Coordinates of C-alpha atoms in Angstrom, one line a residue:
M26 CA -57.2 31.5 -70.0
A27 CA -58.9 29.6 -72.7
R28 CA -62.7 29.2 -72.8
M29 CA -63.9 25.8 -73.9
R30 CA -66.4 23.0 -73.4
A31 CA -65.8 20.7 -70.5
V32 CA -65.3 17.8 -72.9
D33 CA -62.6 19.7 -74.8
A34 CA -60.8 20.1 -71.5
A35 CA -61.2 16.4 -70.7
V36 CA -59.7 15.3 -74.0
L37 CA -56.7 17.7 -73.6
I38 CA -56.1 16.1 -70.2
L39 CA -56.2 12.6 -71.7
E40 CA -53.4 13.6 -74.1
K41 CA -51.4 15.2 -71.3
E42 CA -51.7 12.1 -69.1
G43 CA -50.6 9.9 -72.0
A44 CA -53.9 8.1 -72.5
V45 CA -54.2 8.4 -76.2
Q46 CA -55.9 5.2 -77.2
A47 CA -59.7 4.7 -76.7
F48 CA -62.1 1.8 -77.4
G49 CA -65.8 2.3 -77.4
L50 CA -69.1 3.1 -79.0
P51 CA -70.7 6.5 -79.4
G52 CA -74.3 7.3 -78.4
A53 CA -76.5 10.3 -77.9
A54 CA -75.4 11.0 -74.3
I55 CA -71.7 10.7 -75.1
N56 CA -71.7 12.3 -78.5
P57 CA -70.3 15.6 -77.2
F58 CA -67.2 13.8 -75.9
Y59 CA -66.8 12.1 -79.3
S60 CA -67.1 15.6 -80.9
A61 CA -64.2 16.7 -78.7
M62 CA -62.1 13.8 -79.7
R63 CA -62.8 14.5 -83.4
K64 CA -62.0 18.1 -83.0
H65 CA -58.7 17.3 -81.1
G66 CA -57.6 14.6 -83.5
G67 CA -54.9 13.1 -81.2
I68 CA -56.9 10.4 -79.5
K69 CA -57.0 7.2 -81.5
H70 CA -60.3 5.2 -81.3
V71 CA -61.3 1.7 -82.1
L72 CA -65.0 1.1 -82.6
A73 CA -66.1 -2.0 -80.7
R74 CA -69.2 -4.0 -81.4
H75 CA -70.1 -4.4 -77.7
V76 CA -69.2 -2.1 -74.8
E77 CA -68.1 -5.0 -72.6
A78 CA -65.7 -5.9 -75.3
A79 CA -64.4 -2.3 -75.4
S80 CA -63.6 -2.5 -71.7
H81 CA -61.7 -5.7 -72.2
M82 CA -59.8 -4.1 -75.2
A83 CA -58.8 -1.3 -72.8
E84 CA -57.6 -3.8 -70.3
G85 CA -55.5 -5.7 -72.9
Y86 CA -54.1 -2.4 -74.1
T87 CA -53.1 -1.4 -70.6
R88 CA -51.5 -4.7 -69.8
A89 CA -49.4 -4.8 -72.9
K90 CA -46.9 -2.1 -71.9
A91 CA -45.8 -0.4 -68.7
G92 CA -47.4 3.0 -68.3
N93 CA -50.3 2.3 -70.7
I94 CA -53.8 3.3 -69.6
G95 CA -56.6 2.1 -71.9
V96 CA -59.7 4.2 -72.2
C97 CA -63.2 2.7 -72.7
I98 CA -66.1 5.0 -73.7
G99 CA -69.8 4.4 -73.9
T100 CA -73.1 6.2 -73.8
S101 CA -75.6 6.3 -70.9
G102 CA -77.6 3.4 -69.4
P103 CA -76.7 -0.1 -70.9
A104 CA -73.3 1.0 -72.0
G105 CA -72.3 1.6 -68.4
T106 CA -73.8 -1.6 -67.2
D107 CA -72.1 -3.5 -70.0
M108 CA -68.8 -2.2 -68.7
I109 CA -69.3 -3.8 -65.2
T110 CA -67.6 -7.1 -66.1
G111 CA -64.6 -5.2 -67.6
L112 CA -64.4 -3.1 -64.5
Y113 CA -64.5 -6.2 -62.3
S114 CA -61.8 -7.9 -64.3
A115 CA -59.5 -4.9 -64.2
S116 CA -60.1 -4.3 -60.5
A117 CA -59.5 -8.0 -59.6
D118 CA -56.2 -8.0 -61.5
S119 CA -55.0 -4.5 -60.4
I120 CA -55.2 -3.1 -63.9
P121 CA -55.8 0.7 -64.5
I122 CA -58.4 1.5 -67.2
L123 CA -60.5 4.6 -67.5
C124 CA -64.2 4.1 -68.3
I125 CA -66.1 7.2 -69.4
T126 CA -69.9 7.1 -69.8
G127 CA -72.4 9.6 -70.9
Q128 CA -75.4 10.4 -68.7
A129 CA -78.8 12.1 -68.8
P130 CA -78.8 15.8 -68.0
V131 CA -78.3 16.7 -64.3
A132 CA -81.9 17.9 -63.9
K133 CA -83.3 14.6 -65.3
L134 CA -81.3 12.2 -63.1
H135 CA -84.1 11.7 -60.7
K136 CA -86.9 11.7 -63.2
E137 CA -86.3 8.2 -64.8
D138 CA -85.1 9.8 -68.0
F139 CA -84.3 7.5 -71.0
Q140 CA -81.2 5.4 -70.2
A141 CA -80.6 7.3 -67.0
V142 CA -79.1 5.0 -64.4
D143 CA -76.9 5.6 -61.4
I144 CA -73.9 3.9 -62.9
A145 CA -71.5 5.4 -60.4
S146 CA -73.3 3.5 -57.6
I147 CA -73.7 0.3 -59.7
A148 CA -69.9 0.3 -60.5
K149 CA -68.6 1.3 -57.1
P150 CA -68.0 -2.3 -55.8
V151 CA -65.9 -3.2 -58.9
A152 CA -63.9 0.0 -59.4
K153 CA -61.3 1.9 -57.5
W154 CA -63.3 5.1 -57.8
T155 CA -66.5 6.1 -59.5
V156 CA -68.1 9.5 -59.9
T157 CA -70.9 11.3 -61.7
V158 CA -69.7 14.8 -62.4
M159 CA -72.4 17.3 -61.5
E160 CA -70.7 20.6 -62.3
A161 CA -68.8 21.4 -65.5
A162 CA -66.1 23.2 -63.6
Q163 CA -65.2 19.9 -61.8
V164 CA -64.4 18.1 -65.0
P165 CA -60.7 18.9 -65.1
G166 CA -60.1 18.1 -61.4
T167 CA -62.1 14.9 -61.7
F168 CA -60.0 13.6 -64.6
Q169 CA -56.8 14.7 -62.9
K170 CA -57.8 12.8 -59.8
A171 CA -58.9 9.8 -61.9
F172 CA -55.4 9.3 -63.3
Q173 CA -53.9 9.7 -59.8
V174 CA -56.3 7.1 -58.3
M175 CA -55.7 4.6 -61.1
R176 CA -51.9 4.8 -60.7
E177 CA -51.5 5.2 -57.0
G178 CA -51.0 2.2 -54.6
R179 CA -52.6 -0.9 -55.9
P180 CA -53.6 0.1 -59.5
G181 CA -57.2 -0.2 -60.6
P182 CA -60.0 1.1 -62.8
V183 CA -62.0 4.3 -62.5
L184 CA -65.4 5.2 -64.0
V185 CA -66.2 8.9 -64.8
D186 CA -69.8 9.5 -65.6
L187 CA -70.6 12.7 -67.5
P188 CA -74.1 14.2 -67.8
V189 CA -74.6 15.5 -71.3
D190 CA -75.2 19.1 -70.2
V191 CA -72.1 19.0 -68.1
Q192 CA -70.1 17.9 -71.2
L193 CA -71.5 20.8 -73.2
A194 CA -71.1 23.5 -70.6
E195 CA -68.2 26.0 -71.2
I196 CA -65.4 26.5 -68.6
D197 CA -62.1 28.3 -68.3
F198 CA -59.2 25.9 -68.5
D199 CA -55.4 26.2 -69.2
I200 CA -53.9 23.0 -70.5
D201 CA -50.4 24.6 -70.7
T202 CA -50.0 24.7 -67.0
Y203 CA -51.8 21.4 -66.3
E204 CA -49.7 18.8 -64.5
P205 CA -50.6 15.3 -63.4
L206 CA -51.0 14.8 -59.7
P207 CA -48.1 13.2 -57.9
V208 CA -48.4 9.4 -57.4
A209 CA -47.3 8.0 -54.0
R210 CA -46.1 4.5 -53.8
P211 CA -44.9 2.8 -50.5
A212 CA -41.3 1.7 -50.6
A213 CA -39.5 -0.9 -48.5
T214 CA -36.8 0.5 -46.1
R215 CA -33.3 -0.8 -45.8
A216 CA -34.1 -2.2 -42.4
Q217 CA -37.1 -4.1 -43.8
A218 CA -35.0 -5.5 -46.6
E219 CA -32.3 -6.7 -44.2
K220 CA -35.0 -8.4 -42.1
A221 CA -36.4 -10.2 -45.1
L222 CA -33.0 -11.3 -46.3
Q223 CA -32.2 -12.6 -42.8
F224 CA -35.2 -14.9 -43.1
L225 CA -34.0 -16.0 -46.5
A226 CA -30.4 -16.5 -45.2
E227 CA -31.6 -18.8 -42.4
A228 CA -33.5 -21.0 -44.7
E229 CA -32.1 -24.2 -46.3
R230 CA -34.6 -24.5 -49.2
P231 CA -35.9 -21.0 -50.0
L232 CA -38.2 -20.0 -52.9
I233 CA -39.3 -16.6 -54.3
V234 CA -42.9 -16.4 -55.5
A235 CA -43.3 -13.6 -58.0
G236 CA -46.8 -12.2 -58.6
G237 CA -48.6 -9.8 -60.9
G238 CA -47.4 -6.9 -58.8
V239 CA -43.9 -7.5 -60.2
V240 CA -45.3 -7.1 -63.7
N241 CA -47.4 -4.0 -62.8
A242 CA -44.3 -2.4 -61.2
D243 CA -42.2 -3.2 -64.3
A244 CA -39.7 -4.9 -62.0
A245 CA -39.0 -8.2 -63.7
D246 CA -35.3 -7.4 -64.5
L247 CA -34.8 -6.5 -60.8
L248 CA -36.5 -9.8 -59.8
V249 CA -34.2 -11.9 -61.9
E250 CA -31.1 -9.9 -60.7
F251 CA -32.1 -10.5 -57.1
A252 CA -32.8 -14.2 -57.6
E253 CA -29.4 -14.6 -59.3
L254 CA -27.6 -12.7 -56.5
V255 CA -29.1 -14.9 -53.8
G256 CA -29.2 -18.1 -55.9
V257 CA -32.9 -18.8 -55.1
P258 CA -35.4 -20.5 -57.4
V259 CA -38.4 -18.5 -58.5
V260 CA -42.0 -19.6 -58.8
P261 CA -44.1 -17.2 -60.8
T262 CA -47.8 -17.1 -60.2
L263 CA -50.1 -17.2 -63.3
M264 CA -50.3 -13.4 -63.2
G265 CA -46.5 -13.2 -62.8
W266 CA -45.7 -15.7 -65.5
G267 CA -42.8 -14.3 -67.6
T268 CA -41.2 -12.3 -64.8
I269 CA -38.4 -14.9 -65.1
P270 CA -37.9 -16.7 -68.4
D271 CA -39.1 -20.2 -68.4
D272 CA -35.7 -21.4 -69.6
H273 CA -33.8 -19.7 -66.8
R274 CA -31.9 -22.0 -64.5
L275 CA -33.7 -20.6 -61.5
A276 CA -37.2 -21.0 -63.0
A277 CA -38.9 -23.5 -60.7
G278 CA -42.3 -23.8 -62.4
M279 CA -45.7 -22.8 -61.4
V280 CA -47.6 -23.9 -58.3
G281 CA -51.3 -24.5 -57.8
L282 CA -54.3 -26.7 -58.2
Q283 CA -54.7 -26.2 -61.9
T284 CA -52.3 -23.9 -63.8
S285 CA -49.2 -25.6 -62.3
H286 CA -46.4 -27.9 -63.1
R287 CA -45.7 -31.2 -61.4
Y288 CA -42.2 -30.1 -60.6
G289 CA -43.4 -26.7 -59.3
N290 CA -45.8 -28.2 -56.8
A291 CA -43.1 -30.7 -55.7
T292 CA -40.6 -27.9 -55.2
L293 CA -42.9 -25.8 -53.1
L294 CA -43.7 -28.8 -50.9
A295 CA -40.0 -29.4 -50.5
S296 CA -39.2 -25.8 -49.5
D297 CA -38.9 -24.3 -46.0
F298 CA -39.2 -20.6 -46.8
V299 CA -41.1 -18.5 -49.3
L300 CA -40.6 -14.8 -50.1
G301 CA -43.8 -13.6 -51.9
I302 CA -43.5 -10.4 -53.9
G303 CA -46.5 -8.7 -55.4
N304 CA -48.7 -11.8 -55.1
R305 CA -52.0 -12.3 -53.3
W306 CA -51.9 -16.0 -52.4
A307 CA -54.9 -16.8 -54.6
N308 CA -56.7 -20.0 -53.7
R309 CA -56.0 -21.7 -57.0
H310 CA -52.3 -21.1 -56.3
T311 CA -52.3 -22.2 -52.6
G312 CA -55.1 -24.7 -52.2
S313 CA -55.8 -24.9 -48.5
V314 CA -53.6 -22.6 -46.4
A315 CA -52.8 -25.4 -44.0
T316 CA -51.2 -27.6 -46.7
Y317 CA -49.5 -24.7 -48.4
T318 CA -47.9 -23.3 -45.3
E319 CA -47.0 -26.4 -43.3
G320 CA -43.3 -26.5 -42.4
R321 CA -42.3 -23.3 -44.0
K322 CA -41.9 -19.6 -43.1
F323 CA -43.2 -16.7 -45.2
V324 CA -42.3 -13.1 -45.9
H325 CA -44.9 -11.2 -48.0
V326 CA -44.3 -7.9 -49.9
D327 CA -47.3 -6.1 -51.4
I328 CA -48.2 -2.6 -52.3
E329 CA -51.6 -2.9 -50.6
P330 CA -51.4 -3.0 -46.8
T331 CA -54.6 -4.9 -46.4
Q332 CA -53.4 -7.7 -48.7
I333 CA -50.8 -8.7 -46.1
G334 CA -52.5 -11.2 -43.8
R335 CA -55.6 -11.5 -46.0
V336 CA -55.1 -15.1 -46.9
L337 CA -52.2 -16.3 -44.7
A338 CA -50.4 -14.6 -41.9
P339 CA -46.8 -14.2 -42.9
D340 CA -43.9 -14.3 -40.5
Y341 CA -43.0 -10.9 -41.7
G342 CA -44.8 -8.4 -44.0
I343 CA -43.6 -5.4 -46.0
V344 CA -45.9 -2.8 -47.6
S345 CA -44.1 -1.8 -50.7
D346 CA -44.2 -1.3 -54.4
A347 CA -42.5 -4.4 -55.9
H348 CA -40.0 -2.3 -57.9
A349 CA -39.0 -0.2 -54.8
A350 CA -38.7 -3.4 -52.7
L351 CA -36.6 -5.2 -55.2
E352 CA -34.3 -2.2 -55.6
V353 CA -33.4 -2.3 -51.9
F354 CA -33.3 -6.1 -51.9
V355 CA -30.8 -6.0 -54.7
E356 CA -28.7 -3.4 -52.9
V357 CA -28.6 -5.4 -49.7
A358 CA -27.9 -8.7 -51.5
R359 CA -25.0 -7.2 -53.4
E360 CA -23.4 -6.0 -50.2
W361 CA -24.0 -9.3 -48.4
A362 CA -22.6 -11.2 -51.4
A363 CA -19.4 -9.1 -51.3
E364 CA -19.1 -9.8 -47.6
G365 CA -19.7 -13.6 -48.0
K366 CA -22.9 -13.5 -46.1
L367 CA -25.0 -15.3 -48.7
A368 CA -25.4 -19.1 -48.5
D369 CA -24.4 -21.4 -51.3
R370 CA -27.7 -22.7 -52.8
T371 CA -26.1 -24.9 -55.5
A372 CA -27.4 -28.2 -54.1
W373 CA -31.0 -26.8 -53.7
V374 CA -31.0 -25.4 -57.2
S375 CA -29.8 -28.7 -58.6
E376 CA -32.5 -30.5 -56.7
C377 CA -35.2 -28.2 -58.2
R378 CA -33.8 -28.7 -61.7
E379 CA -33.7 -32.4 -61.3
R380 CA -37.4 -32.4 -60.5
R381 CA -38.0 -30.3 -63.6
T382 CA -36.2 -32.9 -65.7
T383 CA -38.2 -35.9 -64.3
L384 CA -41.7 -34.6 -63.5
Q385 CA -43.1 -33.7 -66.9
R386 CA -46.5 -34.3 -68.5
K387 CA -46.8 -36.1 -71.8
T388 CA -47.7 -33.9 -74.8
H389 CA -46.8 -36.1 -77.8
F390 CA -50.0 -37.9 -78.7
A391 CA -50.8 -39.0 -82.2
N392 CA -54.5 -39.6 -81.5
V393 CA -57.4 -38.7 -83.8
P394 CA -59.5 -36.8 -82.7
I395 CA -56.6 -34.7 -81.5
K396 CA -55.7 -34.6 -77.8
P397 CA -55.2 -31.1 -76.6
Q398 CA -51.7 -31.6 -75.2
R399 CA -50.5 -32.0 -78.8
V400 CA -51.8 -28.5 -79.6
Y401 CA -49.5 -26.8 -77.0
E402 CA -46.5 -28.9 -78.1
E403 CA -47.0 -27.6 -81.6
M404 CA -47.6 -24.0 -80.4
N405 CA -44.2 -24.2 -78.6
R406 CA -42.7 -25.1 -82.0
A407 CA -44.5 -22.5 -83.9
F408 CA -44.1 -19.4 -81.6
G409 CA -40.9 -17.9 -80.3
P410 CA -40.1 -16.0 -77.1
D411 CA -41.4 -12.7 -78.6
T412 CA -45.0 -14.1 -78.8
R413 CA -47.6 -12.5 -76.6
Y414 CA -50.2 -15.0 -75.4
V415 CA -53.7 -13.9 -74.4
S416 CA -56.2 -16.2 -72.6
T417 CA -58.9 -16.1 -69.9
I418 CA -60.4 -19.3 -68.5
G419 CA -61.2 -22.9 -69.2
L420 CA -59.4 -26.2 -69.8
S421 CA -57.6 -24.5 -72.7
Q422 CA -56.1 -21.9 -70.4
I423 CA -55.3 -24.4 -67.6
Q424 CA -53.5 -26.8 -69.9
A425 CA -51.7 -24.0 -71.8
A426 CA -50.3 -22.8 -68.5
Q427 CA -49.1 -26.3 -67.9
M428 CA -47.4 -26.8 -71.3
L429 CA -46.6 -23.5 -73.0
H430 CA -43.5 -21.4 -72.4
V431 CA -43.3 -17.7 -71.6
Y432 CA -40.0 -15.8 -71.5
R433 CA -40.9 -12.2 -70.8
P434 CA -43.2 -10.1 -68.7
R435 CA -46.4 -9.1 -70.3
H436 CA -46.1 -12.0 -72.8
W437 CA -48.7 -14.0 -70.9
I438 CA -51.8 -11.8 -70.5
N439 CA -54.5 -13.6 -68.6
A440 CA -57.7 -12.6 -66.8
G441 CA -56.8 -13.9 -63.4
Q442 CA -59.3 -13.5 -60.6
A443 CA -62.5 -12.8 -62.6
G444 CA -61.9 -15.0 -65.6
P445 CA -64.9 -13.8 -67.7
L446 CA -65.7 -15.9 -70.8
G447 CA -65.4 -13.8 -73.9
W448 CA -62.5 -11.8 -72.5
T449 CA -59.8 -13.3 -74.7
L450 CA -60.8 -12.0 -78.1
P451 CA -61.2 -8.3 -77.3
A452 CA -58.3 -8.4 -74.9
A453 CA -56.1 -9.7 -77.7
L454 CA -57.3 -6.9 -79.9
G455 CA -56.2 -4.4 -77.2
V456 CA -52.8 -6.1 -76.9
A457 CA -52.3 -6.1 -80.6
T458 CA -53.3 -2.4 -80.8
A459 CA -50.8 -1.5 -78.1
D460 CA -48.0 -3.5 -79.8
P461 CA -48.7 -3.9 -83.5
D462 CA -45.2 -5.2 -84.2
S463 CA -45.5 -8.3 -82.0
T464 CA -47.0 -11.7 -82.7
V465 CA -50.2 -11.9 -80.6
V466 CA -51.7 -15.3 -80.1
A467 CA -55.0 -15.7 -78.4
L468 CA -56.1 -19.1 -77.0
S469 CA -59.7 -20.0 -76.4
G470 CA -62.0 -22.9 -76.0
D471 CA -65.0 -22.9 -78.3
Y472 CA -67.3 -21.3 -75.7
D473 CA -65.0 -18.5 -74.7
F474 CA -64.6 -17.8 -78.4
Q475 CA -68.3 -17.6 -79.0
F476 CA -69.1 -15.2 -76.2
L477 CA -67.8 -12.0 -78.0
I478 CA -67.1 -13.5 -81.4
E479 CA -68.5 -10.4 -83.2
E480 CA -65.4 -8.5 -82.2
L481 CA -63.5 -10.3 -84.9
A482 CA -65.1 -7.7 -87.2
V483 CA -63.3 -5.0 -85.2
G484 CA -60.0 -6.6 -86.1
A485 CA -61.0 -6.8 -89.7
Q486 CA -62.2 -3.2 -89.9
F487 CA -59.3 -1.7 -88.2
N488 CA -56.6 -4.1 -89.5
I489 CA -55.6 -5.5 -86.2
P490 CA -53.9 -8.8 -87.0
Y491 CA -53.4 -11.6 -84.5
I492 CA -53.8 -15.4 -84.4
H493 CA -56.6 -16.9 -82.5
V494 CA -56.2 -20.6 -81.7
V495 CA -59.5 -22.2 -80.9
V496 CA -59.4 -25.6 -79.3
N497 CA -62.8 -27.0 -80.1
N498 CA -64.3 -30.0 -78.2
S499 CA -67.8 -28.6 -78.4
Y500 CA -68.1 -28.8 -74.7
L501 CA -68.0 -26.6 -71.6
G502 CA -65.0 -28.7 -70.7
L503 CA -64.0 -27.2 -67.4
I504 CA -67.6 -27.3 -66.1
R505 CA -68.1 -30.8 -67.4
Q506 CA -65.0 -31.9 -65.5
A507 CA -66.2 -30.1 -62.4
Q508 CA -69.6 -32.0 -62.7
R509 CA -67.9 -35.3 -62.4
G510 CA -68.1 -35.0 -58.7
L511 CA -71.8 -34.7 -58.9
E512 CA -72.0 -37.7 -61.3
M513 CA -73.6 -35.7 -64.1
D514 CA -72.9 -34.3 -67.6
Y515 CA -75.7 -31.7 -67.7
C516 CA -76.2 -28.6 -69.9
V517 CA -72.6 -28.5 -70.9
Q518 CA -72.7 -30.0 -74.4
L519 CA -72.4 -27.6 -77.3
S520 CA -72.6 -30.2 -80.0
F521 CA -75.4 -30.3 -82.6
E522 CA -75.8 -31.3 -86.2
N523 CA -75.3 -28.1 -88.2
I524 CA -77.7 -28.4 -91.2
N525 CA -75.6 -25.8 -93.1
S526 CA -72.2 -27.3 -92.3
P527 CA -72.2 -31.1 -92.2
E528 CA -68.4 -30.9 -92.5
V529 CA -68.1 -30.0 -88.8
N530 CA -69.3 -33.5 -88.0
G531 CA -71.7 -32.7 -85.2
Y532 CA -69.5 -30.1 -83.5
G533 CA -72.2 -27.5 -83.9
V534 CA -71.1 -23.9 -84.7
D535 CA -69.1 -23.5 -87.9
H536 CA -66.4 -21.1 -86.5
L537 CA -64.7 -20.8 -89.9
K538 CA -67.8 -19.5 -91.7
V539 CA -68.5 -17.1 -88.8
A540 CA -64.9 -15.8 -88.8
E541 CA -64.9 -15.4 -92.6
G542 CA -68.3 -13.7 -92.5
L543 CA -66.8 -11.2 -90.1
G544 CA -64.0 -10.4 -92.5
C545 CA -61.2 -12.6 -91.1
K546 CA -59.2 -15.6 -92.3
S547 CA -59.6 -19.1 -90.9
L548 CA -58.2 -22.6 -90.9
R549 CA -59.4 -25.9 -89.5
V550 CA -57.3 -28.8 -88.3
S551 CA -58.4 -32.3 -87.6
E552 CA -55.1 -34.3 -87.7
P553 CA -52.2 -33.7 -85.2
D554 CA -49.6 -33.5 -88.0
E555 CA -51.6 -30.6 -89.5
I556 CA -51.3 -28.3 -86.5
L557 CA -47.9 -26.9 -87.1
P558 CA -48.4 -26.3 -90.8
A559 CA -51.6 -24.5 -90.0
L560 CA -50.0 -22.3 -87.5
E561 CA -47.2 -21.4 -89.9
Q562 CA -49.8 -20.7 -92.6
A563 CA -51.7 -18.5 -90.1
K564 CA -48.6 -16.4 -89.5
K565 CA -48.4 -15.7 -93.3
L566 CA -52.1 -14.9 -93.7
M567 CA -51.9 -12.5 -90.7
V568 CA -49.1 -10.6 -92.4
E569 CA -50.6 -10.7 -95.9
F570 CA -54.1 -9.6 -95.0
Q571 CA -53.6 -7.7 -91.7
V572 CA -56.7 -9.2 -90.1
P573 CA -57.3 -11.8 -87.3
V574 CA -56.6 -15.4 -88.4
V575 CA -58.6 -18.2 -86.6
V576 CA -57.0 -21.6 -86.4
E577 CA -59.6 -24.1 -85.1
V578 CA -58.3 -27.4 -83.9
I579 CA -60.9 -30.2 -83.6
L580 CA -60.3 -32.0 -80.3
E581 CA -61.5 -35.2 -78.8
R582 CA -64.8 -34.5 -77.0
V583 CA -63.7 -35.4 -73.5
T584 CA -60.3 -34.7 -71.9
N585 CA -59.8 -34.5 -68.1
V586 CA -57.0 -32.0 -67.4
A587 CA -54.7 -32.5 -64.4
M588 CA -56.0 -30.7 -61.3
G589 CA -56.9 -31.3 -57.7
T590 CA -58.1 -30.0 -54.4
E591 CA -54.6 -29.6 -52.8
I592 CA -51.1 -29.0 -54.2
D593 CA -50.1 -32.4 -52.8
N594 CA -53.1 -34.1 -54.4
V595 CA -53.3 -33.1 -58.1
V596 CA -54.9 -35.9 -60.1
E597 CA -53.1 -36.8 -63.3
F598 CA -55.7 -38.2 -65.7
E599 CA -53.3 -38.8 -68.7
E600 CA -50.0 -40.6 -69.3
L601 CA -47.0 -38.9 -67.9
A602 CA -43.7 -38.3 -69.8
E603 CA -41.3 -41.1 -69.3
R604 CA -38.8 -40.3 -72.1
P605 CA -37.8 -37.0 -73.7
E606 CA -39.8 -37.9 -76.9
D607 CA -43.0 -38.0 -74.8
A608 CA -42.7 -34.2 -74.2
P609 CA -40.3 -33.0 -76.9
T610 CA -40.9 -29.3 -76.4
A611 CA -40.7 -29.3 -72.6
L612 CA -38.0 -27.3 -71.0
G613 CA -36.2 -29.8 -68.8
G614 CA -33.6 -29.1 -66.2

């Protein structure tokens, strides 16, 4: 059996488990681990500028492809605490990432040593498992368990904290006989599938709600096959967007208080049965449970037992991985179709498609300053079905979800429950690292963009090209809109006269100069007819220079985006589409 340092064993395990892409920053307490990566040579590494950003890069990397696990590495003390937001974001959205931190020597942990902090305890509420490894011989087993925990049941992040002396200690380890631990996932039974389909068969106006669990389980193809077999329209949640193509005849639009379609909400309210698969009934999807559930029955399928009944009590619940559930659902549906036991849903589907044709929001505005709706219209023209969109929070994300189109799973990558500002830029770098051949388009408001703007230098240094659309109204737009109810506009304006850049006309930060100072290319747009040419130019610049390209669109200062307190009470602040030319890139019925 080979004799090696514990960190050498850990790096060999990363390779064996398929986690070969890391993002992070070295430091004194984690340098032994970096020396093991250097010696091994098989783990790629992207040097972040901030450890929180590294954790978001790892999340973007994981989410880009089924089976990926991004690794985030940092030193002791602040590096670990900087990861907390990344752990929270990954945990909230069921995303497995492995965070590795250095630590003070074991004998110094209780002596207030420099940068010694109990990171395992700090991170425990926002991770699936956290551990400080106290014995070098436990390192292989700890990493083995970490991968099992990340993958099993509801996926999630793990933090492994390594004291520097534990890293350096020698152990006996045989990588040739190492095997990943088995991963158990609950699976729906035949009887459960028949029960669920019986509920569906008895309904007149059924819907399927597809959540992020369908994406995590790599089950989108099965979802579409099942929907087509039973002829039932599908409502994706924001985390499940792309599980059914937006142009599919059974795509019924999104439902919710903010990231929703008028026709999606109307269809949900018209339904009498909902089959939820891999979703968590998030409050911004449901609004109040009373309004959402009134007059309809529910079946809920989720991999996490305690998720069933957490928000609403379904008429029937099934604990199952989405892929396993959909496999048996498809099997039963095929048999019932052959036996003529499935209802004809033609009239219901036509009704849903009619709503989609008539209940659209207007996007074609010629105003100057630019109205944000026009930006998404032009993005629909510029970017095709292969585009991977990345976004986190704000009016930009809300309106994008109302107006953009997504056709494939993992092509809308969004921080859902946590929604940390600054997430978009590093997550986009992680996505582009995972899939360098795709067109990655990040979307930010100006404040989200400013939070971790220094990470643009990472894209320039490591030649990670993507396009970052920044819609700039020089405002905390979502917070300003929320303050309307309090009759104030307080501490949310980002505008100021920039003495070095009078050309920004009082919009404050000169994002173009910052982006170019960080080694990237940038363009600014002030007229609506300039948007599409700028996006086309950005695609060329990205290919030519292999760096991030920022396209800043100067918007009107104040726009109130459609949203409300209930799915039957969404307030429309802008004109609605009355003719096809009002929303020329909308996907109608």
